[in-house]
Amino acid sequence: MLIRAFKKVFLKQSYFILAVVIAIISLFLIIWLPNIRLFFSTVFSSSSSIGEKFVFIFSSFQTLRTNFTPLSALLSILIAVLFAINTSMLVYQIKNQGSFLGNSGVGFLGLLTGALGTGGASCGLVALSLFGLSGA
């Protein structure tokens, strides 16, 4: 059943492209969120050209090899890909169902808590507890 649903969604090119874009954006955020100040100081710096900014920002994907352990890099990529798959399938479900009720609402809640909880063991629980979604 899961494979059939997966084929039904991702054989449509638009959902596949959506998943790829979301995976890249998610991985980008996973890499840059710990260094958000560096990101903003680089983007809004007047001393660098636009080309230099793009090269610097997109070369950050190489930090998966240098700053992450192999397991941490693999898990970061896996989280980004699974998040993208979940989001694409949720968009497909909402478009075809025409409403945000039922399983779609539960899927969105899972997607939202998953996104908030990716900060790690300490930050993720703090972020989730702000919304009353975790316990001590």
mmCIF file of N, CA and C in Angstrom:
data_model
loop_
_atom_site.group_PDB
_atom_site.id
_atom_site.type_symbol
_atom_site.label_atom_id
_atom_site.label_comp_id
_atom_site.label_asym_id
_atom_site.label_seq_id
_atom_site.Cartn_x
_atom_site.Cartn_y
_atom_site.Cartn_z
ATOM 1 N N MET A 1 0.818 -1.196 0.000
ATOM 2 C CA MET A 1 0.000 0.000 0.000
ATOM 3 C C MET A 1 0.862 1.259 0.000
ATOM 4 N N LEU A 2 1.928 1.248 0.779
ATOM 5 C CA LEU A 2 2.814 2.403 0.852
ATOM 6 C C LEU A 2 3.522 2.629 -0.483
ATOM 7 N N ILE A 3 3.962 1.564 -1.098
ATOM 8 C CA ILE A 3 4.647 1.692 -2.384
ATOM 9 C C ILE A 3 3.686 2.197 -3.452
ATOM 10 N N ARG A 4 2.447 1.722 -3.417
ATOM 11 C CA ARG A 4 1.449 2.182 -4.380
ATOM 12 C C ARG A 4 1.171 3.678 -4.205
ATOM 13 N N ALA A 5 1.050 4.135 -2.966
ATOM 14 C CA ALA A 5 0.821 5.562 -2.703
ATOM 15 C C ALA A 5 2.038 6.395 -3.121
ATOM 16 N N PHE A 6 3.210 5.866 -2.850
ATOM 17 C CA PHE A 6 4.440 6.555 -3.225
ATOM 18 C C PHE A 6 4.513 6.719 -4.740
ATOM 19 N N LYS A 7 4.219 5.647 -5.481
ATOM 20 C CA LYS A 7 4.230 5.717 -6.948
ATOM 21 C C LYS A 7 3.171 6.683 -7.462
ATOM 22 N N LYS A 8 2.001 6.650 -6.855
ATOM 23 C CA LYS A 8 0.894 7.505 -7.300
ATOM 24 C C LYS A 8 1.258 8.985 -7.188
ATOM 25 N N VAL A 9 1.963 9.338 -6.134
ATOM 26 C CA VAL A 9 2.325 10.737 -5.915
ATOM 27 C C VAL A 9 3.548 11.125 -6.746
ATOM 28 N N PHE A 10 4.597 10.335 -6.686
ATOM 29 C CA PHE A 10 5.875 10.777 -7.247
ATOM 30 C C PHE A 10 6.069 10.434 -8.721
ATOM 31 N N LEU A 11 5.122 9.745 -9.334
ATOM 32 C CA LEU A 11 5.179 9.601 -10.785
ATOM 33 C C LEU A 11 4.716 10.877 -11.472
ATOM 34 N N LYS A 12 4.070 11.740 -10.711
ATOM 35 C CA LYS A 12 3.714 13.068 -11.220
ATOM 36 C C LYS A 12 4.915 13.983 -10.997
ATOM 37 N N GLN A 13 5.380 14.567 -12.080
ATOM 38 C CA GLN A 13 6.620 15.324 -12.052
ATOM 39 C C GLN A 13 6.579 16.503 -11.079
ATOM 40 N N SER A 14 5.449 17.149 -10.953
ATOM 41 C CA SER A 14 5.372 18.331 -10.092
ATOM 42 C C SER A 14 5.628 17.985 -8.627
ATOM 43 N N TYR A 15 5.135 16.847 -8.169
ATOM 44 C CA TYR A 15 5.349 16.456 -6.773
ATOM 45 C C TYR A 15 6.783 15.993 -6.539
ATOM 46 N N PHE A 16 7.375 15.383 -7.553
ATOM 47 C CA PHE A 16 8.775 14.984 -7.447
ATOM 48 C C PHE A 16 9.666 16.214 -7.355
ATOM 49 N N ILE A 17 9.401 17.208 -8.214
ATOM 50 C CA ILE A 17 10.184 18.448 -8.182
ATOM 51 C C ILE A 17 9.983 19.173 -6.857
ATOM 52 N N LEU A 18 8.747 19.191 -6.362
ATOM 53 C CA LEU A 18 8.473 19.800 -5.058
ATOM 54 C C LEU A 18 9.291 19.126 -3.962
ATOM 55 N N ALA A 19 9.354 17.807 -3.981
ATOM 56 C CA ALA A 19 10.120 17.067 -2.972
ATOM 57 C C ALA A 19 11.605 17.382 -3.060
ATOM 58 N N VAL A 20 12.142 17.471 -4.269
ATOM 59 C CA VAL A 20 13.565 17.774 -4.435
ATOM 60 C C VAL A 20 13.872 19.178 -3.916
ATOM 61 N N VAL A 21 13.032 20.147 -4.256
ATOM 62 C CA VAL A 21 13.248 21.527 -3.804
ATOM 63 C C VAL A 21 13.149 21.611 -2.279
ATOM 64 N N ILE A 22 12.165 20.948 -1.712
ATOM 65 C CA ILE A 22 12.003 20.983 -0.253
ATOM 66 C C ILE A 22 13.174 20.293 0.437
ATOM 67 N N ALA A 23 13.666 19.206 -0.134
ATOM 68 C CA ALA A 23 14.815 18.514 0.461
ATOM 69 C C ALA A 23 16.050 19.411 0.459
ATOM 70 N N ILE A 24 16.274 20.111 -0.644
ATOM 71 C CA ILE A 24 17.438 21.006 -0.724
ATOM 72 C C ILE A 24 17.298 22.156 0.265
ATOM 73 N N ILE A 25 16.117 22.748 0.339
ATOM 74 C CA ILE A 25 15.893 23.845 1.291
ATOM 75 C C ILE A 25 16.033 23.356 2.728
ATOM 76 N N SER A 26 15.500 22.189 3.022
ATOM 77 C CA SER A 26 15.598 21.634 4.372
ATOM 78 C C SER A 26 17.044 21.366 4.768
ATOM 79 N N LEU A 27 17.800 20.772 3.858
ATOM 80 C CA LEU A 27 19.211 20.508 4.139
ATOM 81 C C LEU A 27 19.973 21.818 4.317
ATOM 82 N N PHE A 28 19.641 22.792 3.495
ATOM 83 C CA PHE A 28 20.253 24.114 3.615
ATOM 84 C C PHE A 28 19.989 24.700 5.000
ATOM 85 N N LEU A 29 18.743 24.596 5.467
ATOM 86 C CA LEU A 29 18.394 25.116 6.797
ATOM 87 C C LEU A 29 19.077 24.327 7.909
ATOM 88 N N ILE A 30 19.164 23.015 7.757
ATOM 89 C CA ILE A 30 19.837 22.196 8.768
ATOM 90 C C ILE A 30 21.301 22.615 8.900
ATOM 91 N N ILE A 31 21.916 22.925 7.776
ATOM 92 C CA ILE A 31 23.328 23.325 7.800
ATOM 93 C C ILE A 31 23.499 24.735 8.351
ATOM 94 N N TRP A 32 22.631 25.664 7.944
ATOM 95 C CA TRP A 32 22.844 27.071 8.272
ATOM 96 C C TRP A 32 22.221 27.537 9.580
ATOM 97 N N LEU A 33 21.217 26.862 10.108
ATOM 98 C CA LEU A 33 20.582 27.368 11.336
ATOM 99 C C LEU A 33 21.534 27.509 12.519
ATOM 100 N N PRO A 34 22.496 26.595 12.720
ATOM 101 C CA PRO A 34 23.433 26.824 13.829
ATOM 102 C C PRO A 34 24.324 28.058 13.627
ATOM 103 N N ASN A 35 24.472 28.511 12.383
ATOM 104 C CA ASN A 35 25.325 29.666 12.075
ATOM 105 C C ASN A 35 24.524 30.768 11.401
ATOM 106 N N ILE A 36 23.351 31.035 11.907
ATOM 107 C CA ILE A 36 22.448 31.982 11.255
ATOM 108 C C ILE A 36 23.027 33.399 11.223
ATOM 109 N N ARG A 37 23.774 33.776 12.239
ATOM 110 C CA ARG A 37 24.378 35.123 12.248
ATOM 111 C C ARG A 37 25.415 35.266 11.137
ATOM 112 N N LEU A 38 26.206 34.212 10.937
ATOM 113 C CA LEU A 38 27.177 34.227 9.846
ATOM 114 C C LEU A 38 26.468 34.322 8.503
ATOM 115 N N PHE A 39 25.384 33.587 8.363
ATOM 116 C CA PHE A 39 24.607 33.621 7.123
ATOM 117 C C PHE A 39 24.117 35.038 6.829
ATOM 118 N N PHE A 40 23.480 35.674 7.796
ATOM 119 C CA PHE A 40 22.939 37.013 7.573
ATOM 120 C C PHE A 40 24.045 38.049 7.378
ATOM 121 N N SER A 41 25.150 37.935 8.114
ATOM 122 C CA SER A 41 26.232 38.902 7.916
ATOM 123 C C SER A 41 26.861 38.740 6.537
ATOM 124 N N THR A 42 26.862 37.523 6.004
ATOM 125 C CA THR A 42 27.395 37.294 4.660
ATOM 126 C C THR A 42 26.432 37.814 3.602
ATOM 127 N N VAL A 43 25.161 37.512 3.744
ATOM 128 C CA VAL A 43 24.163 37.910 2.754
ATOM 129 C C VAL A 43 24.026 39.425 2.681
ATOM 130 N N PHE A 44 24.041 40.088 3.812
ATOM 131 C CA PHE A 44 23.822 41.533 3.834
ATOM 132 C C PHE A 44 25.108 42.345 3.864
ATOM 133 N N SER A 45 26.234 41.691 3.616
ATOM 134 C CA SER A 45 27.515 42.388 3.568
ATOM 135 C C SER A 45 27.635 43.167 2.264
ATOM 136 N N SER A 46 28.136 44.385 2.353
ATOM 137 C CA SER A 46 28.317 45.189 1.142
ATOM 138 C C SER A 46 29.719 45.016 0.562
ATOM 139 N N SER A 47 30.581 44.304 1.274
ATOM 140 C CA SER A 47 31.961 44.156 0.804
ATOM 141 C C SER A 47 32.139 42.998 -0.173
ATOM 142 N N SER A 48 31.131 42.159 -0.329
ATOM 143 C CA SER A 48 31.238 41.013 -1.231
ATOM 144 C C SER A 48 30.270 41.173 -2.396
ATOM 145 N N SER A 49 30.684 40.655 -3.545
ATOM 146 C CA SER A 49 29.790 40.685 -4.703
ATOM 147 C C SER A 49 28.729 39.596 -4.561
ATOM 148 N N ILE A 50 27.701 39.670 -5.378
ATOM 149 C CA ILE A 50 26.625 38.687 -5.321
ATOM 150 C C ILE A 50 27.161 37.300 -5.660
ATOM 151 N N GLY A 51 28.063 37.227 -6.623
ATOM 152 C CA GLY A 51 28.656 35.946 -6.997
ATOM 153 C C GLY A 51 29.425 35.318 -5.846
ATOM 154 N N GLU A 52 30.208 36.136 -5.143
ATOM 155 C CA GLU A 52 30.970 35.631 -3.990
ATOM 156 C C GLU A 52 30.037 35.155 -2.877
ATOM 157 N N LYS A 53 28.923 35.857 -2.697
ATOM 158 C CA LYS A 53 27.953 35.446 -1.679
ATOM 159 C C LYS A 53 27.340 34.096 -2.019
ATOM 160 N N PHE A 54 26.942 33.917 -3.276
ATOM 161 C CA PHE A 54 26.364 32.648 -3.690
ATOM 162 C C PHE A 54 27.360 31.500 -3.549
ATOM 163 N N VAL A 55 28.594 31.747 -3.956
ATOM 164 C CA VAL A 55 29.619 30.699 -3.841
ATOM 165 C C VAL A 55 29.822 30.325 -2.382
ATOM 166 N N PHE A 56 29.914 31.311 -1.514
ATOM 167 C CA PHE A 56 30.115 31.043 -0.090
ATOM 168 C C PHE A 56 28.938 30.285 0.516
ATOM 169 N N ILE A 57 27.739 30.749 0.220
ATOM 170 C CA ILE A 57 26.552 30.139 0.817
ATOM 171 C C ILE A 57 26.355 28.714 0.315
ATOM 172 N N PHE A 58 26.488 28.495 -0.992
ATOM 173 C CA PHE A 58 26.226 27.157 -1.519
ATOM 174 C C PHE A 58 27.401 26.202 -1.343
ATOM 175 N N SER A 59 28.569 26.726 -1.031
ATOM 176 C CA SER A 59 29.679 25.838 -0.702
ATOM 177 C C SER A 59 29.500 25.252 0.692
ATOM 178 N N SER A 60 28.512 25.763 1.418
ATOM 179 C CA SER A 60 28.264 25.239 2.766
ATOM 180 C C SER A 60 27.815 23.785 2.743
ATOM 181 N N PHE A 61 27.328 23.300 1.598
ATOM 182 C CA PHE A 61 26.951 21.895 1.523
ATOM 183 C C PHE A 61 28.170 20.989 1.702
ATOM 184 N N GLN A 62 29.359 21.525 1.462
ATOM 185 C CA GLN A 62 30.579 20.747 1.678
ATOM 186 C C GLN A 62 30.857 20.532 3.161
ATOM 187 N N THR A 63 30.223 21.316 4.014
ATOM 188 C CA THR A 63 30.435 21.131 5.451
ATOM 189 C C THR A 63 29.865 19.810 5.945
ATOM 190 N N LEU A 64 29.023 19.185 5.146
ATOM 191 C CA LEU A 64 28.537 17.857 5.528
ATOM 192 C C LEU A 64 29.699 16.875 5.632
ATOM 193 N N ARG A 65 30.749 17.081 4.838
ATOM 194 C CA ARG A 65 31.909 16.187 4.886
ATOM 195 C C ARG A 65 32.888 16.594 5.977
ATOM 196 N N THR A 66 32.965 17.885 6.288
ATOM 197 C CA THR A 66 34.003 18.339 7.214
ATOM 198 C C THR A 66 33.513 18.578 8.633
ATOM 199 N N ASN A 67 32.342 19.139 8.799
ATOM 200 C CA ASN A 67 31.858 19.511 10.131
ATOM 201 C C ASN A 67 30.945 18.481 10.770
ATOM 202 N N PHE A 68 30.484 17.512 10.009
ATOM 203 C CA PHE A 68 29.565 16.506 10.514
ATOM 204 C C PHE A 68 30.277 15.159 10.536
ATOM 205 N N THR A 69 29.932 14.341 11.503
ATOM 206 C CA THR A 69 30.404 12.958 11.467
ATOM 207 C C THR A 69 29.660 12.265 10.333
ATOM 208 N N PRO A 70 30.169 11.156 9.831
ATOM 209 C CA PRO A 70 29.441 10.464 8.758
ATOM 210 C C PRO A 70 28.002 10.112 9.140
ATOM 211 N N LEU A 71 27.789 9.683 10.368
ATOM 212 C CA LEU A 71 26.440 9.352 10.814
ATOM 213 C C LEU A 71 25.571 10.595 10.899
ATOM 214 N N SER A 72 26.108 11.673 11.420
ATOM 215 C CA SER A 72 25.356 12.918 11.533
ATOM 216 C C SER A 72 25.002 13.470 10.154
ATOM 217 N N ALA A 73 25.918 13.392 9.207
ATOM 218 C CA ALA A 73 25.648 13.856 7.849
ATOM 219 C C ALA A 73 24.570 13.001 7.199
ATOM 220 N N LEU A 74 24.669 11.687 7.376
ATOM 221 C CA LEU A 74 23.668 10.784 6.816
ATOM 222 C C LEU A 74 22.289 11.055 7.408
ATOM 223 N N LEU A 75 22.230 11.247 8.716
ATOM 224 C CA LEU A 75 20.945 11.522 9.364
ATOM 225 C C LEU A 75 20.378 12.874 8.942
ATOM 226 N N SER A 76 21.232 13.860 8.753
ATOM 227 C CA SER A 76 20.762 15.176 8.296
ATOM 228 C C SER A 76 20.159 15.079 6.900
ATOM 229 N N ILE A 77 20.828 14.357 6.019
ATOM 230 C CA ILE A 77 20.304 14.167 4.667
ATOM 231 C C ILE A 77 19.010 13.370 4.715
ATOM 232 N N LEU A 78 18.976 12.337 5.538
ATOM 233 C CA LEU A 78 17.779 11.503 5.663
ATOM 234 C C LEU A 78 16.592 12.302 6.199
ATOM 235 N N ILE A 79 16.825 13.161 7.178
ATOM 236 C CA ILE A 79 15.760 14.006 7.718
ATOM 237 C C ILE A 79 15.224 14.939 6.633
ATOM 238 N N ALA A 80 16.124 15.539 5.865
ATOM 239 C CA ALA A 80 15.696 16.454 4.798
ATOM 240 C C ALA A 80 14.881 15.722 3.737
ATOM 241 N N VAL A 81 15.316 14.528 3.352
ATOM 242 C CA VAL A 81 14.605 13.766 2.319
ATOM 243 C C VAL A 81 13.247 13.298 2.835
ATOM 244 N N LEU A 82 13.197 12.769 4.051
ATOM 245 C CA LEU A 82 11.921 12.308 4.603
ATOM 246 C C LEU A 82 10.951 13.465 4.830
ATOM 247 N N PHE A 83 11.465 14.603 5.246
ATOM 248 C CA PHE A 83 10.631 15.789 5.401
ATOM 249 C C PHE A 83 10.039 16.197 4.060
ATOM 250 N N ALA A 84 10.850 16.139 3.008
ATOM 251 C CA ALA A 84 10.386 16.505 1.665
ATOM 252 C C ALA A 84 9.342 15.514 1.155
ATOM 253 N N ILE A 85 9.566 14.238 1.385
ATOM 254 C CA ILE A 85 8.597 13.225 0.959
ATOM 255 C C ILE A 85 7.274 13.425 1.692
ATOM 256 N N ASN A 86 7.349 13.632 2.980
ATOM 257 C CA ASN A 86 6.152 13.837 3.794
ATOM 258 C C ASN A 86 5.391 15.078 3.336
ATOM 259 N N THR A 87 6.111 16.157 3.076
ATOM 260 C CA THR A 87 5.467 17.394 2.641
ATOM 261 C C THR A 87 4.803 17.226 1.278
ATOM 262 N N SER A 88 5.488 16.600 0.336
ATOM 263 C CA SER A 88 4.909 16.396 -0.995
ATOM 264 C C SER A 88 3.674 15.519 -0.941
ATOM 265 N N MET A 89 3.733 14.470 -0.141
ATOM 266 C CA MET A 89 2.576 13.577 -0.037
ATOM 267 C C MET A 89 1.421 14.284 0.675
ATOM 268 N N LEU A 90 1.735 15.133 1.627
ATOM 269 C CA LEU A 90 0.696 15.893 2.312
ATOM 270 C C LEU A 90 0.039 16.900 1.369
ATOM 271 N N VAL A 91 0.833 17.561 0.542
ATOM 272 C CA VAL A 91 0.279 18.497 -0.449
ATOM 273 C C VAL A 91 -0.626 17.744 -1.417
ATOM 274 N N TYR A 92 -0.189 16.578 -1.858
ATOM 275 C CA TYR A 92 -1.006 15.751 -2.755
ATOM 276 C C TYR A 92 -2.330 15.391 -2.082
ATOM 277 N N GLN A 93 -2.258 14.980 -0.834
ATOM 278 C CA GLN A 93 -3.467 14.580 -0.089
ATOM 279 C C GLN A 93 -4.428 15.759 0.056
ATOM 280 N N ILE A 94 -3.907 16.908 0.410
ATOM 281 C CA ILE A 94 -4.760 18.086 0.608
ATOM 282 C C ILE A 94 -5.377 18.530 -0.715
ATOM 283 N N LYS A 95 -4.594 18.506 -1.795
ATOM 284 C CA LYS A 95 -5.128 18.904 -3.104
ATOM 285 C C LYS A 95 -6.232 17.954 -3.563
ATOM 286 N N ASN A 96 -6.047 16.670 -3.362
ATOM 287 C CA ASN A 96 -7.031 15.692 -3.836
ATOM 288 C C ASN A 96 -8.222 15.552 -2.907
ATOM 289 N N GLN A 97 -8.015 15.776 -1.626
ATOM 290 C CA GLN A 97 -9.117 15.662 -0.673
ATOM 291 C C GLN A 97 -9.939 16.941 -0.653
ATOM 292 N N GLY A 98 -9.298 18.056 -0.902
ATOM 293 C CA GLY A 98 -10.007 19.324 -0.958
ATOM 294 C C GLY A 98 -10.280 19.940 0.399
ATOM 295 N N SER A 99 -9.768 19.349 1.441
ATOM 296 C CA SER A 99 -9.971 19.926 2.770
ATOM 297 C C SER A 99 -8.746 19.671 3.629
ATOM 298 N N PHE A 100 -8.761 20.268 4.769
ATOM 299 C CA PHE A 100 -7.637 20.151 5.691
ATOM 300 C C PHE A 100 -8.032 19.333 6.911
ATOM 301 N N LEU A 101 -9.079 18.543 6.787
ATOM 302 C CA LEU A 101 -9.597 17.773 7.915
ATOM 303 C C LEU A 101 -9.110 16.330 7.846
ATOM 304 N N GLY A 102 -9.419 15.590 8.880
ATOM 305 C CA GLY A 102 -9.120 14.162 8.877
ATOM 306 C C GLY A 102 -7.634 13.893 8.967
ATOM 307 N N ASN A 103 -7.179 12.939 8.177
ATOM 308 C CA ASN A 103 -5.787 12.522 8.215
ATOM 309 C C ASN A 103 -4.829 13.621 7.774
ATOM 310 N N SER A 104 -5.274 14.526 6.925
ATOM 311 C CA SER A 104 -4.407 15.616 6.483
ATOM 312 C C SER A 104 -4.031 16.516 7.649
ATOM 313 N N GLY A 105 -4.995 16.801 8.514
ATOM 314 C CA GLY A 105 -4.718 17.635 9.679
ATOM 315 C C GLY A 105 -3.730 16.980 10.611
ATOM 316 N N VAL A 106 -3.869 15.673 10.800
ATOM 317 C CA VAL A 106 -2.939 14.930 11.644
ATOM 318 C C VAL A 106 -1.560 14.918 10.995
ATOM 319 N N GLY A 107 -1.514 14.728 9.666
ATOM 320 C CA GLY A 107 -0.244 14.744 8.946
ATOM 321 C C GLY A 107 0.438 16.091 9.043
ATOM 322 N N PHE A 108 -0.331 17.165 8.958
ATOM 323 C CA PHE A 108 0.240 18.501 9.070
ATOM 324 C C PHE A 108 0.776 18.735 10.473
ATOM 325 N N LEU A 109 0.051 18.267 11.485
ATOM 326 C CA LEU A 109 0.517 18.410 12.861
ATOM 327 C C LEU A 109 1.825 17.655 13.063
ATOM 328 N N GLY A 110 1.918 16.466 12.501
ATOM 329 C CA GLY A 110 3.158 15.698 12.576
ATOM 330 C C GLY A 110 4.291 16.395 11.853
ATOM 331 N N LEU A 111 3.998 16.982 10.717
ATOM 332 C CA LEU A 111 4.987 17.716 9.942
ATOM 333 C C LEU A 111 5.483 18.927 10.724
ATOM 334 N N LEU A 112 4.562 19.639 11.343
ATOM 335 C CA LEU A 112 4.914 20.826 12.113
ATOM 336 C C LEU A 112 5.754 20.472 13.341
ATOM 337 N N THR A 113 5.345 19.471 14.097
ATOM 338 C CA THR A 113 6.127 19.097 15.282
ATOM 339 C C THR A 113 7.472 18.510 14.893
ATOM 340 N N GLY A 114 7.531 17.813 13.767
ATOM 341 C CA GLY A 114 8.813 17.300 13.290
ATOM 342 C C GLY A 114 9.761 18.425 12.923
ATOM 343 N N ALA A 115 9.221 19.453 12.295
ATOM 344 C CA ALA A 115 10.052 20.600 11.920
ATOM 345 C C ALA A 115 10.533 21.358 13.151
ATOM 346 N N LEU A 116 9.682 21.489 14.145
ATOM 347 C CA LEU A 116 10.074 22.200 15.366
ATOM 348 C C LEU A 116 11.038 21.383 16.221
ATOM 349 N N GLY A 117 10.944 20.071 16.146
ATOM 350 C CA GLY A 117 11.748 19.215 17.002
ATOM 351 C C GLY A 117 13.109 18.865 16.449
ATOM 352 N N THR A 118 13.477 19.375 15.268
ATOM 353 C CA THR A 118 14.758 18.991 14.678
ATOM 354 C C THR A 118 15.939 19.757 15.256
ATOM 355 N N GLY A 119 15.710 20.601 16.236
ATOM 356 C CA GLY A 119 16.802 21.374 16.814
ATOM 357 C C GLY A 119 17.738 20.559 17.668
ATOM 358 N N GLY A 120 17.406 19.335 17.960
ATOM 359 C CA GLY A 120 18.267 18.494 18.779
ATOM 360 C C GLY A 120 17.591 18.154 20.083
ATOM 361 N N ALA A 121 18.313 17.433 20.901
ATOM 362 C CA ALA A 121 17.748 16.950 22.151
ATOM 363 C C ALA A 121 17.405 18.087 23.114
ATOM 364 N N SER A 122 18.234 19.117 23.154
ATOM 365 C CA SER A 122 17.956 20.197 24.095
ATOM 366 C C SER A 122 17.058 21.268 23.498
ATOM 367 N N CYS A 123 17.414 21.794 22.352
ATOM 368 C CA CYS A 123 16.636 22.884 21.754
ATOM 369 C C CYS A 123 15.280 22.422 21.247
ATOM 370 N N GLY A 124 15.234 21.227 20.673
ATOM 371 C CA GLY A 124 13.979 20.723 20.120
ATOM 372 C C GLY A 124 12.913 20.560 21.180
ATOM 373 N N LEU A 125 13.297 20.024 22.334
ATOM 374 C CA LEU A 125 12.325 19.840 23.408
ATOM 375 C C LEU A 125 11.861 21.169 23.977
ATOM 376 N N VAL A 126 12.769 22.133 24.047
ATOM 377 C CA VAL A 126 12.387 23.453 24.531
ATOM 378 C C VAL A 126 11.399 24.086 23.572
ATOM 379 N N ALA A 127 11.674 23.995 22.264
ATOM 380 C CA ALA A 127 10.770 24.572 21.263
ATOM 381 C C ALA A 127 9.408 23.909 21.305
ATOM 382 N N LEU A 128 9.376 22.592 21.448
ATOM 383 C CA LEU A 128 8.101 21.877 21.497
ATOM 384 C C LEU A 128 7.337 22.175 22.791
ATOM 385 N N SER A 129 8.081 22.359 23.885
ATOM 386 C CA SER A 129 7.393 22.633 25.160
ATOM 387 C C SER A 129 6.734 24.001 25.175
ATOM 388 N N LEU A 130 7.249 24.926 24.351
ATOM 389 C CA LEU A 130 6.618 26.239 24.251
ATOM 390 C C LEU A 130 5.191 26.126 23.726
ATOM 391 N N PHE A 131 4.949 25.100 22.926
ATOM 392 C CA PHE A 131 3.628 24.874 22.358
ATOM 393 C C PHE A 131 2.847 23.810 23.123
ATOM 394 N N GLY A 132 3.403 23.351 24.251
ATOM 395 C CA GLY A 132 2.729 22.340 25.060
ATOM 396 C C GLY A 132 2.734 20.964 24.415
ATOM 397 N N LEU A 133 3.743 20.689 23.580
ATOM 398 C CA LEU A 133 3.781 19.422 22.847
ATOM 399 C C LEU A 133 4.773 18.419 23.402
ATOM 400 N N SER A 134 5.383 18.717 24.524
ATOM 401 C CA SER A 134 6.293 17.732 25.132
ATOM 402 C C SER A 134 6.139 17.807 26.641
ATOM 403 N N GLY A 135 6.550 16.769 27.279
ATOM 404 C CA GLY A 135 6.441 16.724 28.740
ATOM 405 C C GLY A 135 7.780 16.426 29.371
ATOM 406 N N ALA A 136 7.858 16.689 30.643
ATOM 407 C CA ALA A 136 9.113 16.453 31.348
ATOM 408 C C ALA A 136 9.155 15.058 31.893
#
